[in-house]
Structure formats: C-alpha cells, structure tokens
Coordinates of C-alpha atoms in Angstrom, one line a residue:
M628 CA -0.9 -0.5 -43.3
E629 CA 0.2 -3.6 -41.7
K630 CA -2.5 -5.7 -39.5
R631 CA -1.7 -5.0 -36.0
P632 CA -2.1 -8.3 -34.1
E633 CA -4.9 -9.1 -32.0
L634 CA -4.6 -8.8 -28.3
D635 CA -7.1 -9.8 -25.6
I636 CA -6.8 -7.5 -22.3
L637 CA -8.3 -8.8 -19.1
L638 CA -8.4 -5.7 -16.9
C639 CA -8.2 -7.0 -13.3
A640 CA -10.9 -5.6 -11.0
P641 CA -11.0 -4.3 -8.1
R642 CA -7.3 -2.5 -9.0
G643 CA -5.4 1.1 -7.9
F644 CA -6.7 3.2 -5.6
C645 CA -8.0 2.0 -2.1
A646 CA -9.6 4.0 0.8
G647 CA -6.7 4.8 2.6
V648 CA -4.4 6.0 -0.5
D649 CA -7.3 8.1 -1.6
R650 CA -8.1 9.9 2.1
A651 CA -4.5 10.5 2.2
I652 CA -4.0 12.0 -1.0
Q653 CA -7.1 13.5 -0.3
I654 CA -5.5 15.3 2.9
V655 CA -2.5 17.1 1.4
E656 CA -4.8 18.5 -1.6
L657 CA -7.1 20.0 0.7
A658 CA -4.5 21.2 3.0
L659 CA -3.1 22.9 -0.2
E660 CA -6.4 24.6 -0.6
K661 CA -7.3 25.7 2.6
Y662 CA -4.0 26.6 3.9
G663 CA -1.8 27.4 0.8
A664 CA 1.8 26.1 0.0
P665 CA 4.0 25.1 1.2
V666 CA 2.5 21.9 2.8
Y667 CA 5.2 19.9 4.3
V668 CA 4.8 15.8 4.1
R669 CA 7.2 13.3 6.1
H670 CA 8.1 10.8 3.4
A671 CA 6.0 10.2 0.5
I672 CA 2.5 10.5 1.1
V673 CA 1.8 7.3 -1.1
H674 CA 4.5 4.8 -2.5
N675 CA 3.7 6.3 -6.1
K676 CA 5.8 8.6 -8.2
Y677 CA 3.0 10.3 -10.5
V678 CA 1.4 11.1 -7.3
V679 CA 4.3 12.5 -5.5
D680 CA 5.4 14.5 -8.6
G681 CA 1.9 15.9 -8.9
L682 CA 1.3 17.1 -5.5
R683 CA 4.8 18.7 -5.4
D684 CA 4.0 20.6 -8.4
K685 CA 1.0 21.8 -6.6
G686 CA 3.3 23.0 -3.3
A687 CA 3.6 20.1 -1.4
V688 CA 7.1 19.8 0.3
F689 CA 8.4 16.1 0.7
V690 CA 10.7 15.6 3.9
E691 CA 11.9 12.2 5.6
E692 CA 12.1 13.6 8.9
L693 CA 10.7 16.5 10.7
S694 CA 14.2 18.0 11.5
E695 CA 14.2 18.8 7.9
I696 CA 11.5 21.3 8.0
P697 CA 12.3 24.7 8.9
E698 CA 10.4 26.9 12.0
T699 CA 6.9 27.2 10.1
D700 CA 3.0 27.7 10.3
A701 CA 2.3 25.4 7.5
P702 CA 1.1 22.0 8.2
V703 CA 2.5 19.2 8.2
V704 CA 1.1 15.5 6.9
F705 CA 2.4 12.5 8.0
S706 CA 2.1 9.7 5.2
A707 CA -0.5 7.0 4.9
H708 CA 2.1 4.6 6.2
G709 CA 1.9 5.6 9.8
V710 CA 4.4 6.8 12.0
P711 CA 6.2 6.2 15.5
K712 CA 4.7 7.6 18.3
S713 CA 8.0 9.8 18.6
V714 CA 6.9 11.6 15.6
P715 CA 3.7 13.9 17.0
A716 CA 5.7 13.9 19.9
D717 CA 8.2 15.5 18.3
A718 CA 5.7 17.7 16.3
K719 CA 4.1 18.9 19.4
S720 CA 7.3 19.7 21.5
R721 CA 8.4 22.1 18.1
N722 CA 4.5 23.2 18.0
M723 CA 3.5 22.2 14.4
F724 CA 0.6 22.0 13.3
F725 CA -0.1 18.3 12.0
L726 CA -2.4 16.4 10.2
D727 CA -2.4 12.5 10.3
A728 CA -2.8 10.8 7.4
T729 CA -2.2 7.4 8.3
C730 CA -4.6 5.0 6.8
P731 CA -7.1 3.5 9.2
L732 CA -6.7 0.2 8.6
V733 CA -2.8 0.7 9.5
S734 CA -4.0 2.6 12.8
K735 CA -6.2 -0.7 14.0
V736 CA -2.8 -3.0 13.9
H737 CA -1.7 0.1 15.9
V738 CA -4.4 -0.2 18.5
E739 CA -3.9 -4.1 18.6
A740 CA -0.2 -4.0 19.1
Q741 CA -0.6 -1.4 22.1
R742 CA -4.1 -3.9 23.6
H743 CA -1.5 -6.9 23.1
H744 CA 1.5 -4.9 25.1
A745 CA -0.9 -3.7 27.7
E746 CA -2.0 -7.2 28.5
G747 CA 1.7 -8.1 28.9
H748 CA 2.2 -10.2 25.5
E749 CA 5.4 -10.4 23.8
I750 CA 4.7 -9.3 20.1
V751 CA 5.4 -10.6 17.1
L752 CA 5.3 -8.7 13.9
I753 CA 5.0 -10.2 10.5
G754 CA 6.5 -7.8 7.8
H755 CA 9.4 -6.5 5.7
K756 CA 11.9 -4.7 7.7
G757 CA 12.5 -0.9 7.0
H758 CA 9.2 -0.5 5.5
P759 CA 7.5 2.6 6.8
E760 CA 4.8 1.0 7.9
V761 CA 6.5 -1.5 9.8
V762 CA 8.9 1.1 11.1
G763 CA 5.5 3.2 12.7
T764 CA 3.8 0.0 14.0
M765 CA 7.4 -0.9 15.9
G766 CA 7.6 2.9 17.0
Q767 CA 4.4 2.6 19.0
L768 CA 6.0 0.7 21.8
P769 CA 9.1 0.7 23.6
P770 CA 12.2 -0.6 21.8
G771 CA 12.3 -4.4 22.0
S772 CA 8.5 -4.7 22.8
I773 CA 8.3 -6.5 19.2
S774 CA 9.9 -8.7 17.3
L775 CA 10.1 -8.8 13.6
I776 CA 9.4 -12.1 11.3
E777 CA 9.9 -11.8 7.5
T778 CA 9.6 -15.3 6.4
V779 CA 8.6 -18.8 7.6
E780 CA 12.3 -19.6 8.2
D781 CA 12.2 -16.4 10.6
A782 CA 9.2 -18.1 12.3
Q783 CA 10.9 -21.2 12.8
A784 CA 13.9 -20.0 14.3
F785 CA 12.3 -17.6 16.4
V786 CA 13.2 -17.7 20.4
P787 CA 10.4 -16.0 22.6
R788 CA 10.5 -15.2 26.2
D789 CA 7.7 -16.8 27.3
P790 CA 6.2 -19.4 24.5
A791 CA 2.8 -19.3 25.8
N792 CA 2.4 -15.6 26.2
L793 CA 2.6 -14.5 22.7
A794 CA 0.8 -12.5 20.2
F795 CA 1.2 -11.3 16.6
V796 CA 0.4 -8.4 14.2
T797 CA 1.0 -8.2 10.5
Q798 CA 1.8 -5.4 8.0
T799 CA -1.5 -4.7 6.2
T800 CA 0.4 -4.9 2.5
L801 CA 1.4 -8.4 2.4
S802 CA 1.1 -11.4 0.2
V803 CA -1.8 -13.2 1.6
D804 CA -0.7 -16.7 0.8
D805 CA 2.9 -15.9 2.2
T806 CA 1.4 -14.5 5.4
R807 CA -1.0 -17.4 5.6
E808 CA 2.3 -19.8 5.7
I809 CA 4.0 -17.9 8.5
V810 CA 1.1 -18.0 10.6
E811 CA 0.5 -21.2 10.3
A812 CA 4.3 -22.0 11.3
L813 CA 4.2 -19.8 14.3
K814 CA 0.9 -21.5 15.5
L815 CA 2.4 -24.9 15.0
R816 CA 5.3 -23.9 17.4
F817 CA 3.3 -22.0 19.6
P818 CA -0.5 -22.9 19.9
A819 CA -1.4 -20.3 22.4
I820 CA -0.5 -17.3 20.4
N821 CA -2.8 -14.4 20.1
G822 CA -3.8 -13.5 16.5
P823 CA -5.9 -10.4 15.6
H824 CA -9.8 -10.2 16.2
K825 CA -9.8 -9.9 12.3
E826 CA -7.1 -10.1 9.0
D827 CA -4.5 -7.1 9.5
I828 CA -4.0 -7.5 5.7
C829 CA -6.3 -5.1 4.4
Y830 CA -9.3 -5.7 2.2
A831 CA -7.9 -3.8 -0.8
T832 CA -4.6 -5.8 -0.5
T833 CA -6.6 -9.1 -0.5
N834 CA -9.0 -8.0 -3.3
R835 CA -6.4 -7.1 -5.8
Q836 CA -4.6 -10.2 -4.9
E837 CA -7.9 -12.1 -5.4
A838 CA -8.4 -10.4 -8.7
I839 CA -5.0 -11.3 -10.0
K840 CA -5.1 -15.4 -9.0
A841 CA -8.5 -15.1 -11.2
V842 CA -6.7 -13.7 -14.3
A843 CA -3.0 -14.9 -14.2
P844 CA -3.9 -18.3 -15.4
E845 CA -5.5 -17.2 -18.3
V846 CA -3.1 -14.9 -19.8
D847 CA 0.2 -14.8 -21.6
A848 CA 1.2 -11.8 -19.9
M849 CA 1.0 -9.8 -16.7
I850 CA 1.5 -6.3 -16.0
V851 CA 0.8 -4.2 -13.1
V852 CA 1.2 -0.7 -12.7
G853 CA 2.9 0.8 -9.8
S854 CA 6.2 2.0 -8.2
P855 CA 9.1 -0.2 -7.5
N856 CA 8.6 1.2 -3.8
S857 CA 5.2 0.0 -3.1
S858 CA 5.0 -3.2 -1.1
N859 CA 1.4 -4.2 -2.2
S860 CA 2.1 -3.4 -6.0
L861 CA 5.2 -5.9 -5.6
R862 CA 3.4 -8.7 -3.9
L863 CA 0.9 -8.3 -7.0
V864 CA 3.7 -9.4 -9.3
E865 CA 4.4 -12.0 -7.0
V866 CA 0.8 -13.3 -6.6
A867 CA 0.8 -13.7 -10.5
E868 CA 4.2 -15.4 -10.7
R869 CA 2.5 -18.2 -8.6
A870 CA -0.9 -18.2 -9.8
G871 CA 0.6 -19.3 -13.2
C872 CA 1.8 -16.2 -15.5
T873 CA 5.6 -16.2 -15.2
N874 CA 5.8 -12.7 -17.5
A875 CA 4.8 -10.9 -14.9
V876 CA 6.2 -7.4 -14.5
L877 CA 6.0 -3.9 -12.3
V878 CA 6.1 -1.1 -14.1
D879 CA 5.5 2.7 -13.0
R880 CA 4.6 4.3 -16.2
A881 CA 3.7 3.2 -20.1
S882 CA 7.1 4.2 -20.9
E883 CA 8.5 1.8 -19.2
I884 CA 7.2 -1.3 -21.1
D885 CA 9.8 -3.5 -22.4
W886 CA 8.1 -4.5 -25.6
S887 CA 10.3 -7.3 -26.2
R888 CA 8.6 -9.0 -23.4
Y889 CA 5.3 -9.2 -25.6
E890 CA 6.0 -10.3 -29.1
G891 CA 3.9 -13.3 -29.8
I892 CA 1.5 -12.7 -27.3
R893 CA -2.6 -13.2 -27.4
S894 CA -3.6 -12.2 -24.0
L895 CA -2.4 -9.7 -21.2
G896 CA -3.3 -9.2 -17.7
V897 CA -3.5 -5.7 -16.1
S898 CA -3.6 -4.6 -12.7
A899 CA -2.7 -1.9 -10.7
G900 CA -1.3 -1.3 -7.1
A901 CA -3.4 0.4 -4.4
S902 CA -1.4 3.7 -4.5
A903 CA -1.3 3.8 -8.6
P904 CA -3.7 6.0 -10.2
E905 CA -6.4 4.9 -12.7
K906 CA -4.6 7.4 -15.4
L907 CA -1.8 5.4 -15.6
V908 CA -3.6 2.3 -16.3
D909 CA -5.3 4.1 -19.0
E910 CA -1.7 5.1 -20.1
V911 CA -0.7 1.1 -20.6
I912 CA -3.9 -0.1 -22.0
E913 CA -3.4 2.8 -24.9
A914 CA 0.4 2.3 -25.4
F915 CA -0.4 -1.4 -26.4
A916 CA -3.5 -0.1 -28.4
Q917 CA -0.6 1.5 -30.9
R918 CA 0.7 -1.7 -31.6
F919 CA -1.9 -4.1 -31.2
A920 CA -5.8 -4.6 -32.1
I921 CA -6.9 -4.7 -28.6
K922 CA -10.1 -5.7 -27.3
V923 CA -10.7 -5.1 -23.5
E924 CA -12.6 -7.0 -20.8
A925 CA -13.3 -5.8 -17.3
R926 CA -12.8 -9.1 -14.8
V927 CA -14.6 -8.2 -11.7
T928 CA -13.9 -10.6 -8.6
A929 CA -15.3 -7.8 -5.7
R930 CA -17.1 -4.4 -5.1
E931 CA -15.6 -1.9 -3.2
N932 CA -17.6 0.9 -1.6
I933 CA -15.4 1.7 1.2
A934 CA -14.5 5.4 2.4
F935 CA -12.5 6.9 5.4
N936 CA -13.5 10.0 7.1
I937 CA -10.8 13.0 6.6
P938 CA -9.4 14.8 9.3
R939 CA -12.0 17.4 11.1
E940 CA -9.9 20.4 10.2
L941 CA -10.8 19.5 6.7
R942 CA -13.8 18.7 6.6
T943 CA -15.5 22.3 5.8
I944 CA -13.0 22.6 3.1
E945 CA -14.0 19.3 1.8
A946 CA -17.6 20.0 2.0
A947 CA -17.3 23.3 -0.1
V948 CA -14.9 21.6 -3.0
S949 CA -17.5 18.6 -3.2
R950 CA -20.5 21.2 -4.0

C-alpha cells in the first residue's frame, strides 16, 4: 500500500457557530416542533447552505419577501441578520405571527443608530452594500439618515452635511483590521465623530479572525469552511491571506476541495465561519485523512461561553426539549 504523506492540521478555535447563529437555528427548529410545518423564514436564517437545506427538509419555507407568503396562521421567522423596520410593520398589518431571530448584537447596532439619530447626528454605517444586515440597519431610520461607507477611499471622499455632528456604527461581521483603517480615516477628517460605546464588530467575528491570525503564518495552506454568501467567512479567508498564508480558500463542503492546491503541503490550518456547523469541519478533516497521514492539533486563542435567550413564545418547548 502506498504510504500517505504526513500532514499536520492546526484546527483554529474558536470556529464555527456563534451564539447568534445557534439561537436563530434553534428558533426555527423549536417553532417547527411547537407549531408544525410550515414555518416561513424571511431570507436564509443564516448564511450556510447546509443549514438552510436541513431546515427546509424539516418543513421550513424560505422566502425573500413577506409578499411571497400566503394568508396563514403559520409562524414567520426573521433571519439572524435583522430586518428593516418596515418588515415587522408589514407583518403586523397582515396579522402575521412572527418570531424575530435577529442576533442581539445586530439589534444593539440598531439601537445605537436610533440613539444617534434621536440626538440629531448624521450617521455613517461602515459595511458592505446589499448585505442583509446593512439593509436592516439602514432600514431602522428614515431614508437618507444613514450614509454607507465600504472602504478607506469612501471615508476620504465622504462629504457630510455637518462635519461636527457625525456618528458611526458598523456591520458586525467585518474585518477588524479593515474597519480600524476606515475608522482611523474618518477620525482623521472628523475628530468629533461619535463612535459606539463598545466595538460593533461582534465577539465571534473578532475571535475567529484572531485565531486565524495565530495559525496562518505557521501553515502552508488554510481552509475556511463556510458558504460564499457568508460575510464573516469571506473575511476569514482575507485575514489568512494578510497574515501570511496565500493559499487560503473558502469551501462549503469537503466535496468542493480542489486537491491540486494541496500537493506537497506539510501543514494545513482549518477554521469555519460563524454560520458553518462543526459536522462540515469534520467532513473536511476526514477528506484529508483519506489522502494524508494526519495529525490534528487544536490551537485555542479564546474561550466562548456566550448564549442568548430565545423568544418567550418558544421557551416552554425549549425547556421540554432540553429535559
């Protein structure tokens, strides 16, 4: 039998599901358990194909807009990314029963934006155009209240109505380093700009990026498990490249691995975006075990023990399920 080449796998920790994703998936699963199928979900509950397909198989029906949902008593769940204020207002006008799975850390940004607006500040949102979280945050306030800034160049070109009366908030899943550069560019031009009391980029995004930074310089290649529409997963690939691992890629499943990239490597880093289940990480490691004699070592850079409460309507069923 041909001898398999040796491969050291450094497994980044933390990786995978964060508390907000865990809560959102639980909300859909508990709603299905309590109310039965169908449970309608506005937008992908989290940005992971495997998770969405699994919930669809259990009876979740995914739509992009409430207008796609027929007259129904079935629950409607809003995704973890948050929604504009017009969405719950529309749901109420149609007497829909809805459950809000918005991540509490995204809700915190919504509250900040509303506070700044109430105080009369012009608001800048650092984020990616078209991302549902950005659409949801901008939709908390009247049109024109928030200006989107995506890059340092945007920050340098931005012309506010009143430079002395500005505030900024950020998307929760950005690159920590990119965001720092944009904030610095804004502060250089507008020293009086008001920022968040505490970092808007969520703990999970930050922790996963820090873990990648610790591992990337030590490995020949890096795989991030996650879907291509997942902002935080895409950022992990960029962070790996910047930290010195140029052979860094995002894969949704082990079946997508391009094996030509791994010929002759001796070490591999593995991480997963905040919406990718651990089962898919195990799949990737198993695929490498078929071709290499692997040795796996966990590289732990932080511990996470955060959990978020689920909506009151589902707590009785949650208690029954966990018994």
